[in-house]
mmCIF file of C-alpha atoms in Angstrom:
data_model
loop_
_atom_site.group_PDB
_atom_site.id
_atom_site.type_symbol
_atom_site.label_atom_id
_atom_site.label_comp_id
_atom_site.label_asym_id
_atom_site.label_seq_id
_atom_site.Cartn_x
_atom_site.Cartn_y
_atom_site.Cartn_z
ATOM 1 C CA UNK A 608 6.012 27.495 4.391
ATOM 2 C CA UNK A 609 5.324 23.913 5.781
ATOM 3 C CA UNK A 610 8.003 21.761 3.462
ATOM 4 C CA UNK A 611 7.399 17.948 3.379
ATOM 5 C CA UNK A 612 9.007 14.886 1.588
ATOM 6 C CA UNK A 613 9.411 11.359 0.235
ATOM 7 C CA UNK A 614 12.925 9.962 1.713
ATOM 8 C CA UNK A 615 15.001 6.895 -0.346
ATOM 9 C CA UNK A 616 17.905 4.885 -1.810
ATOM 10 C CA UNK A 617 17.111 5.182 -4.802
ATOM 11 C CA UNK A 618 13.949 7.649 -4.842
ATOM 12 C CA UNK A 619 14.222 8.872 -8.279
ATOM 13 C CA UNK A 620 11.270 6.566 -9.886
ATOM 14 C CA UNK A 621 8.640 7.849 -6.757
ATOM 15 C CA UNK A 622 5.794 8.984 -7.909
ATOM 16 C CA UNK A 623 5.045 11.239 -4.219
ATOM 17 C CA UNK A 624 5.617 14.644 -5.178
ATOM 18 C CA UNK A 625 3.125 14.598 -8.096
ATOM 19 C CA UNK A 626 0.866 13.370 -6.184
ATOM 20 C CA UNK A 627 1.225 16.549 -2.933
ATOM 21 C CA UNK A 628 2.128 18.835 -5.861
ATOM 22 C CA UNK A 629 -1.461 18.347 -7.415
ATOM 23 C CA UNK A 630 -3.082 18.411 -4.089
ATOM 24 C CA UNK A 631 -1.062 21.753 -2.693
ATOM 25 C CA UNK A 632 -2.262 23.255 -6.187
ATOM 26 C CA UNK A 633 -5.356 22.093 -5.580
ATOM 27 C CA UNK A 634 -6.034 23.292 -2.385
ATOM 28 C CA UNK A 635 -4.201 26.086 -2.799
ATOM 29 C CA UNK A 636 -1.845 26.000 -0.025
ATOM 30 C CA UNK A 637 2.486 27.590 0.245
ATOM 31 C CA UNK A 638 4.237 24.577 0.769
ATOM 32 C CA UNK A 639 6.440 21.483 -1.026
ATOM 33 C CA UNK A 640 6.935 18.064 -1.175
ATOM 34 C CA UNK A 641 10.385 17.213 -2.458
ATOM 35 C CA UNK A 642 12.414 14.026 -3.172
ATOM 36 C CA UNK A 643 15.242 13.146 -1.682
ATOM 37 C CA UNK A 644 17.653 10.390 -1.446
ATOM 38 C CA UNK A 645 19.147 9.072 2.191
ATOM 39 C CA UNK A 646 21.436 6.281 2.386
ATOM 40 C CA UNK A 647 20.477 3.767 4.884
ATOM 41 C CA UNK A 648 23.292 4.867 7.272
ATOM 42 C CA UNK A 649 22.361 7.936 6.787
ATOM 43 C CA UNK A 650 18.707 7.696 8.093
ATOM 44 C CA UNK A 651 18.696 8.320 12.250
ATOM 45 C CA UNK A 652 20.689 10.931 11.849
ATOM 46 C CA UNK A 653 18.288 12.645 8.680
ATOM 47 C CA UNK A 654 14.872 11.648 11.013
ATOM 48 C CA UNK A 655 16.429 13.390 14.211
ATOM 49 C CA UNK A 656 16.879 16.152 12.363
ATOM 50 C CA UNK A 657 13.499 17.103 10.398
ATOM 51 C CA UNK A 658 12.466 20.005 12.234
ATOM 52 C CA UNK A 659 15.926 21.317 11.161
ATOM 53 C CA UNK A 660 16.204 20.821 7.479
ATOM 54 C CA UNK A 661 12.219 22.270 8.033
ATOM 55 C CA UNK A 662 10.389 20.203 7.317
ATOM 56 C CA UNK A 663 7.543 18.595 9.098
ATOM 57 C CA UNK A 664 7.428 15.016 7.992
ATOM 58 C CA UNK A 665 8.097 12.480 4.744
ATOM 59 C CA UNK A 666 7.380 9.744 3.434
ATOM 60 C CA UNK A 667 9.704 6.547 3.602
ATOM 61 C CA UNK A 668 10.612 3.868 1.019
ATOM 62 C CA UNK A 669 12.548 1.328 0.108
ATOM 63 C CA UNK A 670 14.749 0.377 2.205
ATOM 64 C CA UNK A 671 13.786 2.178 5.145
ATOM 65 C CA UNK A 672 10.703 1.192 6.459
ATOM 66 C CA UNK A 673 11.552 -1.010 9.216
ATOM 67 C CA UNK A 674 14.378 1.896 10.770
ATOM 68 C CA UNK A 675 11.775 4.069 10.310
ATOM 69 C CA UNK A 676 9.551 2.251 12.243
ATOM 70 C CA UNK A 677 12.438 1.716 14.945
ATOM 71 C CA UNK A 678 13.463 4.755 15.601
ATOM 72 C CA UNK A 679 9.900 6.256 15.837
ATOM 73 C CA UNK A 680 9.488 7.852 19.104
ATOM 74 C CA UNK A 681 5.665 7.254 18.740
ATOM 75 C CA UNK A 682 4.105 4.126 16.706
ATOM 76 C CA UNK A 683 0.842 3.893 15.681
ATOM 77 C CA UNK A 684 -0.925 0.571 15.279
ATOM 78 C CA UNK A 685 -1.331 0.842 11.843
ATOM 79 C CA UNK A 686 2.963 1.067 11.759
ATOM 80 C CA UNK A 687 2.739 -1.713 14.901
ATOM 81 C CA UNK A 688 1.058 -4.358 12.456
ATOM 82 C CA UNK A 689 3.037 -3.908 9.964
ATOM 83 C CA UNK A 690 6.830 -3.825 11.702
ATOM 84 C CA UNK A 691 7.379 -0.718 9.167
ATOM 85 C CA UNK A 692 6.475 2.806 8.758
ATOM 86 C CA UNK A 693 5.693 4.988 4.977
ATOM 87 C CA UNK A 694 4.321 7.817 6.978
ATOM 88 C CA UNK A 695 6.461 10.215 9.605
ATOM 89 C CA UNK A 696 5.919 13.545 11.338
ATOM 90 C CA UNK A 697 6.397 15.501 14.173
ATOM 91 C CA UNK A 698 4.318 15.583 17.273
ATOM 92 C CA UNK A 699 4.979 17.431 20.745
ATOM 93 C CA UNK A 700 9.213 17.031 19.336
ATOM 94 C CA UNK A 701 8.588 13.579 18.678
ATOM 95 C CA UNK A 702 8.841 11.432 15.637
ATOM 96 C CA UNK A 703 5.636 9.987 15.071
ATOM 97 C CA UNK A 704 5.036 6.548 12.585
ATOM 98 C CA UNK A 705 2.254 5.148 10.873
ATOM 99 C CA UNK A 706 1.603 2.757 8.005
ATOM 100 C CA UNK A 707 -0.993 4.145 5.634
ATOM 101 C CA UNK A 708 -0.406 1.302 3.402
ATOM 102 C CA UNK A 709 -3.643 -0.148 5.044
ATOM 103 C CA UNK A 710 -6.016 2.714 4.784
ATOM 104 C CA UNK A 711 -4.796 3.182 1.242
ATOM 105 C CA UNK A 712 -5.595 -0.793 0.128
ATOM 106 C CA UNK A 713 -8.964 -0.889 1.916
ATOM 107 C CA UNK A 714 -9.928 2.626 1.075
ATOM 108 C CA UNK A 715 -9.914 1.845 -2.348
ATOM 109 C CA UNK A 716 -10.836 -1.244 -2.441
ATOM 110 C CA UNK A 717 -14.195 -0.475 -0.592
ATOM 111 C CA UNK A 718 -14.622 2.231 -2.927
ATOM 112 C CA UNK A 719 -14.533 -0.051 -5.938
ATOM 113 C CA UNK A 720 -15.940 -3.222 -4.715
ATOM 114 C CA UNK A 721 -18.212 -2.046 -1.708
ATOM 115 C CA UNK A 722 -20.295 -4.974 -0.708
ATOM 116 C CA UNK A 723 -17.040 -7.166 -0.678
ATOM 117 C CA UNK A 724 -16.941 -8.292 2.621
ATOM 118 C CA UNK A 725 -19.879 -11.286 2.488
ATOM 119 C CA UNK A 726 -18.312 -12.795 5.367
ATOM 120 C CA UNK A 727 -19.657 -16.313 3.886
ATOM 121 C CA UNK A 728 -15.458 -17.268 2.508
ATOM 122 C CA UNK A 729 -12.024 -16.535 3.260
ATOM 123 C CA UNK A 730 -9.219 -13.714 1.553
ATOM 124 C CA UNK A 731 -6.942 -15.390 -0.033
ATOM 125 C CA UNK A 732 -3.862 -13.186 0.307
ATOM 126 C CA UNK A 733 -0.605 -13.632 -2.167
ATOM 127 C CA UNK A 734 2.154 -12.837 -0.745
ATOM 128 C CA UNK A 735 3.704 -12.654 2.465
ATOM 129 C CA UNK A 736 5.654 -9.275 2.512
ATOM 130 C CA UNK A 737 4.867 -5.617 3.883
ATOM 131 C CA UNK A 738 2.310 -4.983 1.737
ATOM 132 C CA UNK A 739 0.792 -8.168 2.647
ATOM 133 C CA UNK A 740 0.728 -7.662 6.049
ATOM 134 C CA UNK A 741 -0.810 -4.295 6.016
ATOM 135 C CA UNK A 742 -3.401 -5.223 3.870
ATOM 136 C CA UNK A 743 -3.865 -8.529 6.216
ATOM 137 C CA UNK A 744 -4.392 -5.886 9.105
ATOM 138 C CA UNK A 745 -6.828 -4.085 7.327
ATOM 139 C CA UNK A 746 -8.954 -7.100 6.823
ATOM 140 C CA UNK A 747 -8.829 -8.123 10.321
ATOM 141 C CA UNK A 748 -9.652 -4.315 11.171
ATOM 142 C CA UNK A 749 -12.760 -4.930 9.015
ATOM 143 C CA UNK A 750 -14.010 -7.719 10.784
ATOM 144 C CA UNK A 751 -12.604 -10.858 8.236
ATOM 145 C CA UNK A 752 -12.086 -13.580 11.089
ATOM 146 C CA UNK A 753 -10.757 -16.370 7.821
ATOM 147 C CA UNK A 754 -7.551 -14.949 5.991
ATOM 148 C CA UNK A 755 -5.555 -17.048 4.090
ATOM 149 C CA UNK A 756 -1.389 -16.401 3.459
ATOM 150 C CA UNK A 757 -0.109 -18.073 0.301
ATOM 151 C CA UNK A 758 3.561 -17.628 -0.299
ATOM 152 C CA UNK A 759 6.276 -19.439 -1.789
ATOM 153 C CA UNK A 760 7.757 -20.301 0.488
ATOM 154 C CA UNK A 761 5.788 -21.382 3.182
ATOM 155 C CA UNK A 762 7.697 -20.629 6.914
ATOM 156 C CA UNK A 763 7.399 -16.859 5.431
ATOM 157 C CA UNK A 764 2.943 -16.759 5.882
ATOM 158 C CA UNK A 765 3.666 -19.370 8.747
ATOM 159 C CA UNK A 766 5.337 -16.269 10.961
ATOM 160 C CA UNK A 767 3.350 -13.369 9.035
ATOM 161 C CA UNK A 768 0.167 -15.506 10.324
ATOM 162 C CA UNK A 769 1.590 -16.250 13.861
ATOM 163 C CA UNK A 770 2.061 -12.704 13.961
ATOM 164 C CA UNK A 771 -1.399 -11.614 13.859
ATOM 165 C CA UNK A 772 -2.817 -13.499 15.155
ATOM 166 C CA UNK A 773 -6.371 -16.209 15.136
ATOM 167 C CA UNK A 774 -8.031 -14.714 12.038
ATOM 168 C CA UNK A 775 -4.857 -15.839 9.873
ATOM 169 C CA UNK A 776 -3.104 -18.801 8.477
ATOM 170 C CA UNK A 777 -1.309 -19.883 6.132
ATOM 171 C CA UNK A 778 -1.736 -22.000 3.196
ATOM 172 C CA UNK A 779 -0.101 -23.836 0.745
ATOM 173 C CA UNK A 780 0.866 -22.050 -2.617
ATOM 174 C CA UNK A 781 -0.632 -24.068 -4.565
ATOM 175 C CA UNK A 782 -4.126 -23.274 -3.350
ATOM 176 C CA UNK A 783 -3.471 -20.274 -5.014
ATOM 177 C CA UNK A 784 -4.705 -21.382 -8.465
ATOM 178 C CA UNK A 785 -8.591 -22.224 -7.084
ATOM 179 C CA UNK A 786 -8.610 -19.437 -5.021
ATOM 180 C CA UNK A 787 -11.625 -17.738 -7.383
ATOM 181 C CA UNK A 788 -14.031 -20.461 -6.324
ATOM 182 C CA UNK A 789 -13.136 -20.687 -2.598
ATOM 183 C CA UNK A 790 -12.383 -16.977 -1.487
ATOM 184 C CA UNK A 791 -14.278 -14.130 -1.844
ATOM 185 C CA UNK A 792 -11.841 -11.655 -1.715
ATOM 186 C CA UNK A 793 -7.744 -12.796 -3.726
ATOM 187 C CA UNK A 794 -5.269 -10.230 -3.113
ATOM 188 C CA UNK A 795 -1.584 -10.563 -5.114
ATOM 189 C CA UNK A 796 1.066 -8.786 -2.695
ATOM 190 C CA UNK A 797 3.664 -10.354 -4.880
ATOM 191 C CA UNK A 798 5.964 -8.261 -8.131
ATOM 192 C CA UNK A 799 4.262 -11.058 -10.183
ATOM 193 C CA UNK A 800 2.872 -9.451 -13.150
ATOM 194 C CA UNK A 801 5.193 -6.071 -12.404
ATOM 195 C CA UNK A 802 6.191 -4.999 -16.155
ATOM 196 C CA UNK A 803 3.846 -7.718 -17.340
ATOM 197 C CA UNK A 804 6.817 -9.714 -15.848
ATOM 198 C CA UNK A 805 5.071 -13.382 -14.949
ATOM 199 C CA UNK A 806 2.134 -15.701 -14.039
ATOM 200 C CA UNK A 807 0.418 -16.341 -11.339
ATOM 201 C CA UNK A 808 -1.132 -19.058 -12.903
ATOM 202 C CA UNK A 809 -4.612 -18.522 -11.447
ATOM 203 C CA UNK A 810 -7.485 -20.721 -12.818
ATOM 204 C CA UNK A 811 -11.184 -18.567 -13.101
ATOM 205 C CA UNK A 812 -12.633 -21.885 -14.100
ATOM 206 C CA UNK A 813 -15.681 -21.668 -12.127
ATOM 207 C CA UNK A 814 -14.975 -18.870 -10.148
ATOM 208 C CA UNK A 815 -17.278 -17.806 -7.421
ATOM 209 C CA UNK A 816 -18.544 -14.707 -9.293
ATOM 210 C CA UNK A 817 -19.015 -12.683 -5.990
ATOM 211 C CA UNK A 818 -15.400 -13.270 -5.766
ATOM 212 C CA UNK A 819 -13.393 -9.842 -6.141
ATOM 213 C CA UNK A 820 -9.666 -9.897 -7.423
ATOM 214 C CA UNK A 821 -7.112 -6.596 -6.468
ATOM 215 C CA UNK A 822 -3.791 -6.715 -7.264
ATOM 216 C CA UNK A 823 -1.047 -4.027 -5.624
ATOM 217 C CA UNK A 824 0.208 -3.940 -8.669
ATOM 218 C CA UNK A 825 -0.283 -0.578 -10.839
ATOM 219 C CA UNK A 826 2.255 -1.078 -13.876
ATOM 220 C CA UNK A 827 0.450 -1.950 -15.723
ATOM 221 C CA UNK A 828 -2.691 -0.990 -14.693
ATOM 222 C CA UNK A 829 -4.458 -4.077 -15.599
ATOM 223 C CA UNK A 830 -2.040 -6.976 -14.683
ATOM 224 C CA UNK A 831 -2.318 -10.139 -16.464
ATOM 225 C CA UNK A 832 -4.410 -11.604 -13.028
ATOM 226 C CA UNK A 833 -6.752 -9.097 -13.188
ATOM 227 C CA UNK A 834 -7.685 -9.442 -16.656
ATOM 228 C CA UNK A 835 -7.970 -12.686 -16.485
ATOM 229 C CA UNK A 836 -10.499 -11.786 -13.565
ATOM 230 C CA UNK A 837 -12.601 -9.120 -15.871
ATOM 231 C CA UNK A 838 -12.453 -11.455 -18.571
ATOM 232 C CA UNK A 839 -14.530 -14.326 -16.735
ATOM 233 C CA UNK A 840 -16.946 -11.562 -14.894
ATOM 234 C CA UNK A 841 -15.084 -10.933 -12.196
ATOM 235 C CA UNK A 842 -14.719 -7.544 -10.395
ATOM 236 C CA UNK A 843 -11.627 -6.427 -10.138
ATOM 237 C CA UNK A 844 -9.502 -3.680 -8.027
ATOM 238 C CA UNK A 845 -6.529 -1.924 -9.666
ATOM 239 C CA UNK A 846 -3.045 -1.142 -7.466
ATOM 240 C CA UNK A 847 -3.174 2.417 -8.603
ATOM 241 C CA UNK A 848 -6.174 3.708 -6.140
ATOM 242 C CA UNK A 849 -4.106 1.846 -3.291
ATOM 243 C CA UNK A 850 -1.134 4.020 -4.385
ATOM 244 C CA UNK A 851 -3.264 7.208 -4.193
ATOM 245 C CA UNK A 852 -5.077 6.804 -1.304
ATOM 246 C CA UNK A 853 -2.648 6.265 0.430
ATOM 247 C CA UNK A 854 -0.787 9.170 0.009
ATOM 248 C CA UNK A 855 -3.864 11.007 1.977
ATOM 249 C CA UNK A 856 -2.933 10.716 5.627
ATOM 250 C CA UNK A 857 0.077 12.365 5.807
ATOM 251 C CA UNK A 858 -0.238 15.356 4.030
ATOM 252 C CA UNK A 859 -3.227 15.917 6.017
ATOM 253 C CA UNK A 860 -1.176 15.201 9.210
ATOM 254 C CA UNK A 861 1.894 17.698 7.286
ATOM 255 C CA UNK A 862 -0.476 20.480 5.524
ATOM 256 C CA UNK A 863 -3.431 20.312 8.056
ATOM 257 C CA UNK A 864 -6.166 19.321 4.793
ATOM 258 C CA UNK A 865 -7.606 16.694 4.293
ATOM 259 C CA UNK A 866 -7.473 15.890 0.141
ATOM 260 C CA UNK A 867 -9.401 14.057 -1.767
ATOM 261 C CA UNK A 868 -8.612 11.242 -4.304
ATOM 262 C CA UNK A 869 -10.236 12.776 -7.696
ATOM 263 C CA UNK A 870 -10.421 11.563 -11.010
ATOM 264 C CA UNK A 871 -7.962 14.469 -12.382
ATOM 265 C CA UNK A 872 -4.918 13.484 -9.778
ATOM 266 C CA UNK A 873 -5.647 10.030 -11.091
ATOM 267 C CA UNK A 874 -5.427 10.512 -14.535
ATOM 268 C CA UNK A 875 -2.375 12.263 -14.432
ATOM 269 C CA UNK A 876 -0.783 10.014 -12.903
ATOM 270 C CA UNK A 877 -1.824 7.372 -15.496
ATOM 271 C CA UNK A 878 -0.421 9.811 -17.861
ATOM 272 C CA UNK A 879 2.852 9.715 -16.320
ATOM 273 C CA UNK A 880 3.304 5.924 -16.096
ATOM 274 C CA UNK A 881 2.126 5.805 -19.820
ATOM 275 C CA UNK A 882 -0.682 4.576 -19.508
ATOM 276 C CA UNK A 883 -3.702 7.437 -20.121
#
């Protein structure tokens, strides 16, 4: 029986076991997926002994993503671009690392707004953390040549732009308010809006009708940002799809089946979040 897990400190909040457990049942796979609390000082020893613990791999959540990336023997381009890993597996005796947030976000965006890539206006990314890096990388892969990073701390936006290359530039945080007028896609990667707290103060007056607005926050499922966009007739992309789709590559690595994100799985997670 193959075993995988999610590690973090703390780890109680993770819904990954529900997602992977659903797929294990759906595809009748004899396997398990558990939560394991790993202290930061124990991460290196845990990853180096994954096989000894009986695991074929693991997901990695805060605060271990950067250190897991550093410790990996092989790093896929997705993790190299972000400098962090959220998916680990064993291959030929090596610990391999990937960052599947890029895949998760872009797959959900394509499903929710398939014609998002008009190529005529910039993409605006709000925030400059790890998720912003992963999503910027996804847009670069998709051929977007003008990505504007807007962050409250301008220096962090500048660092991200410098790291990812000429297709990415830093803008002014205040530009976010008018982004619906000049951006083809707006993505909030900050925590503003989580649990209904905080307001990005984006003005949807005179918004381009083709603008797509996405938020990686999924509690609540419709944040204040998405509600404002929807009320003004814009297409919106919620954060839950990213969570579900980012789990797909890891499951395939560990259990040998590429799972499908279904309405049933989405409903299961929404019910657990109290948002069904």
